Amino acid sequence: MDKMKFNQESVNRKIAEIKSLDEKERKEISDKIKKDIRAWLLSNFEFTQEEQNCMKQWPQSMREETGFGIGTALLYSEWNLKVNIPNDSPLIGARRKSHS
């Protein structure tokens, strides 16, 4: 499967694609995301070098929490997942104590 550019349209398409799969296939993807969201993102989307460098700085706790939430939302058909990618991203390398 070809990688998609990481933008709102591609993310929405990927969510819809995964949600349309049967439960067994969704579970496989969910488990990969829960195990290592950064690796899953890098294998499915194209990122700039700056974005990849920023991802390297994600704390382990953030990767685990975010991966669990997204993986769970993709697994269960009754859950809706909406990811919003801001048009005005913060400066690369800007440190924050919270995330959403």
PDB file of C-alpha atoms in Angstrom:
ATOM      1  CA  MET A   1       0.000   0.000   0.000  1.00  0.00           C
ATOM      2  CA  ASP A   2       1.315   3.444  -0.904  1.00  0.00           C
ATOM      3  CA  LYS A   3       1.859   6.001   1.805  1.00  0.00           C
ATOM      4  CA  MET A   4      -0.475   8.979   1.876  1.00  0.00           C
ATOM      5  CA  LYS A   5       0.499  12.556   2.603  1.00  0.00           C
ATOM      6  CA  PHE A   6      -0.305  13.440   6.193  1.00  0.00           C
ATOM      7  CA  ASN A   7      -3.150  15.898   5.809  1.00  0.00           C
ATOM      8  CA  GLN A   8      -6.782  16.146   6.853  1.00  0.00           C
ATOM      9  CA  GLU A   9      -8.139  14.521   3.689  1.00  0.00           C
ATOM     10  CA  SER A  10      -5.797  11.524   3.860  1.00  0.00           C
ATOM     11  CA  VAL A  11      -6.356  10.989   7.575  1.00  0.00           C
ATOM     12  CA  ASN A  12     -10.134  11.034   7.073  1.00  0.00           C
ATOM     13  CA  ARG A  13      -9.789   8.575   4.191  1.00  0.00           C
ATOM     14  CA  LYS A  14      -7.576   6.236   6.270  1.00  0.00           C
ATOM     15  CA  ILE A  15     -10.046   6.285   9.175  1.00  0.00           C
ATOM     16  CA  ALA A  16     -12.936   5.442   6.825  1.00  0.00           C
ATOM     17  CA  GLU A  17     -10.875   2.685   5.194  1.00  0.00           C
ATOM     18  CA  ILE A  18     -10.067   1.060   8.540  1.00  0.00           C
ATOM     19  CA  LYS A  19     -13.618   1.437   9.884  1.00  0.00           C
ATOM     20  CA  SER A  20     -14.951  -0.380   6.784  1.00  0.00           C
ATOM     21  CA  LEU A  21     -12.850  -3.493   7.506  1.00  0.00           C
ATOM     22  CA  ASP A  22     -14.138  -6.505   9.372  1.00  0.00           C
ATOM     23  CA  GLU A  23     -13.455  -6.767  13.103  1.00  0.00           C
ATOM     24  CA  LYS A  24     -10.485  -9.123  12.754  1.00  0.00           C
ATOM     25  CA  GLU A  25      -8.686  -6.754  10.367  1.00  0.00           C
ATOM     26  CA  ARG A  26      -9.526  -3.728  12.537  1.00  0.00           C
ATOM     27  CA  LYS A  27      -8.118  -5.584  15.559  1.00  0.00           C
ATOM     28  CA  GLU A  28      -4.825  -6.234  13.777  1.00  0.00           C
ATOM     29  CA  ILE A  29      -4.461  -2.552  12.917  1.00  0.00           C
ATOM     30  CA  SER A  30      -5.614  -1.472  16.368  1.00  0.00           C
ATOM     31  CA  ASP A  31      -2.977  -3.674  18.010  1.00  0.00           C
ATOM     32  CA  LYS A  32      -0.227  -2.203  15.813  1.00  0.00           C
ATOM     33  CA  ILE A  33      -1.305   1.340  16.678  1.00  0.00           C
ATOM     34  CA  LYS A  34      -1.476   0.546  20.402  1.00  0.00           C
ATOM     35  CA  LYS A  35       1.961  -1.084  20.291  1.00  0.00           C
ATOM     36  CA  ASP A  36       3.730   1.785  18.497  1.00  0.00           C
ATOM     37  CA  ILE A  37       1.661   4.625  17.054  1.00  0.00           C
ATOM     38  CA  ARG A  38       4.736   6.404  15.727  1.00  0.00           C
ATOM     39  CA  ALA A  39       5.885   3.357  13.724  1.00  0.00           C
ATOM     40  CA  TRP A  40       2.354   2.843  12.380  1.00  0.00           C
ATOM     41  CA  LEU A  41       2.048   6.491  11.329  1.00  0.00           C
ATOM     42  CA  LEU A  42       5.442   6.416   9.610  1.00  0.00           C
ATOM     43  CA  SER A  43       4.527   3.253   7.707  1.00  0.00           C
ATOM     44  CA  ASN A  44       1.195   4.670   6.493  1.00  0.00           C
ATOM     45  CA  PHE A  45       1.798   8.383   5.911  1.00  0.00           C
ATOM     46  CA  GLU A  46       4.453  10.625   4.387  1.00  0.00           C
ATOM     47  CA  PHE A  47       5.979  13.160   6.775  1.00  0.00           C
ATOM     48  CA  THR A  48       8.518  15.897   6.285  1.00  0.00           C
ATOM     49  CA  GLN A  49      11.886  15.459   7.947  1.00  0.00           C
ATOM     50  CA  GLU A  50      10.917  18.181  10.439  1.00  0.00           C
ATOM     51  CA  GLU A  51       7.721  16.304  11.344  1.00  0.00           C
ATOM     52  CA  GLN A  52       9.668  13.065  11.763  1.00  0.00           C
ATOM     53  CA  ASN A  53      12.181  14.818  14.017  1.00  0.00           C
ATOM     54  CA  CYS A  54       9.321  16.229  16.080  1.00  0.00           C
ATOM     55  CA  MET A  55       7.814  12.736  16.451  1.00  0.00           C
ATOM     56  CA  LYS A  56      11.122  11.480  17.843  1.00  0.00           C
ATOM     57  CA  GLN A  57      10.620  13.877  20.742  1.00  0.00           C
ATOM     58  CA  TRP A  58       7.201  12.501  21.737  1.00  0.00           C
ATOM     59  CA  PRO A  59       7.352  11.207  25.311  1.00  0.00           C
ATOM     60  CA  GLN A  60       6.657   7.500  25.704  1.00  0.00           C
ATOM     61  CA  SER A  61       3.625   8.263  27.886  1.00  0.00           C
ATOM     62  CA  MET A  62       2.094  10.363  25.110  1.00  0.00           C
ATOM     63  CA  ARG A  63       2.711   7.648  22.501  1.00  0.00           C
ATOM     64  CA  GLU A  64       1.109   5.014  24.722  1.00  0.00           C
ATOM     65  CA  GLU A  65      -1.913   7.116  25.674  1.00  0.00           C
ATOM     66  CA  THR A  66      -2.558   8.381  22.147  1.00  0.00           C
ATOM     67  CA  GLY A  67      -1.980   4.969  20.570  1.00  0.00           C
ATOM     68  CA  PHE A  68      -4.365   3.287  22.989  1.00  0.00           C
ATOM     69  CA  GLY A  69      -7.112   5.860  22.404  1.00  0.00           C
ATOM     70  CA  ILE A  70      -6.853   5.886  18.622  1.00  0.00           C
ATOM     71  CA  GLY A  71      -6.451   2.120  18.396  1.00  0.00           C
ATOM     72  CA  THR A  72      -9.518   1.566  20.578  1.00  0.00           C
ATOM     73  CA  ALA A  73     -11.632   4.053  18.624  1.00  0.00           C
ATOM     74  CA  LEU A  74     -10.705   2.355  15.349  1.00  0.00           C
ATOM     75  CA  LEU A  75     -11.430  -1.119  16.678  1.00  0.00           C
ATOM     76  CA  TYR A  76     -14.981  -0.647  17.903  1.00  0.00           C
ATOM     77  CA  SER A  77     -17.567   0.047  15.216  1.00  0.00           C
ATOM     78  CA  GLU A  78     -19.765   2.021  17.644  1.00  0.00           C
ATOM     79  CA  TRP A  79     -16.922   4.488  18.340  1.00  0.00           C
ATOM     80  CA  ASN A  80     -16.462   7.490  16.099  1.00  0.00           C
ATOM     81  CA  LEU A  81     -12.970   8.852  15.551  1.00  0.00           C
ATOM     82  CA  LYS A  82     -12.302  12.351  14.299  1.00  0.00           C
ATOM     83  CA  VAL A  83      -8.763  13.653  14.019  1.00  0.00           C
ATOM     84  CA  ASN A  84      -8.309  17.366  13.417  1.00  0.00           C
ATOM     85  CA  ILE A  85      -5.047  18.500  11.886  1.00  0.00           C
ATOM     86  CA  PRO A  86      -4.557  22.226  12.508  1.00  0.00           C
ATOM     87  CA  ASN A  87      -3.584  24.413   9.582  1.00  0.00           C
ATOM     88  CA  ASP A  88      -1.328  26.492  11.780  1.00  0.00           C
ATOM     89  CA  SER A  89       0.894  23.934  13.468  1.00  0.00           C
ATOM     90  CA  PRO A  90       3.068  25.095  16.374  1.00  0.00           C
ATOM     91  CA  LEU A  91       6.724  25.758  15.696  1.00  0.00           C
ATOM     92  CA  ILE A  92       8.730  22.595  15.217  1.00  0.00           C
ATOM     93  CA  GLY A  93      10.422  21.690  18.457  1.00  0.00           C
ATOM     94  CA  ALA A  94       8.080  23.794  20.592  1.00  0.00           C
ATOM     95  CA  ARG A  95       7.664  22.020  23.900  1.00  0.00           C
ATOM     96  CA  ARG A  96       4.232  21.605  25.400  1.00  0.00           C
ATOM     97  CA  LYS A  97       3.057  19.944  28.577  1.00  0.00           C
ATOM     98  CA  SER A  98      -0.385  19.002  27.238  1.00  0.00           C
ATOM     99  CA  HIS A  99      -1.821  17.537  24.075  1.00  0.00           C
ATOM    100  CA  SER A 100      -5.211  16.777  22.612  1.00  0.00           C
TER     101      SER A 100
END
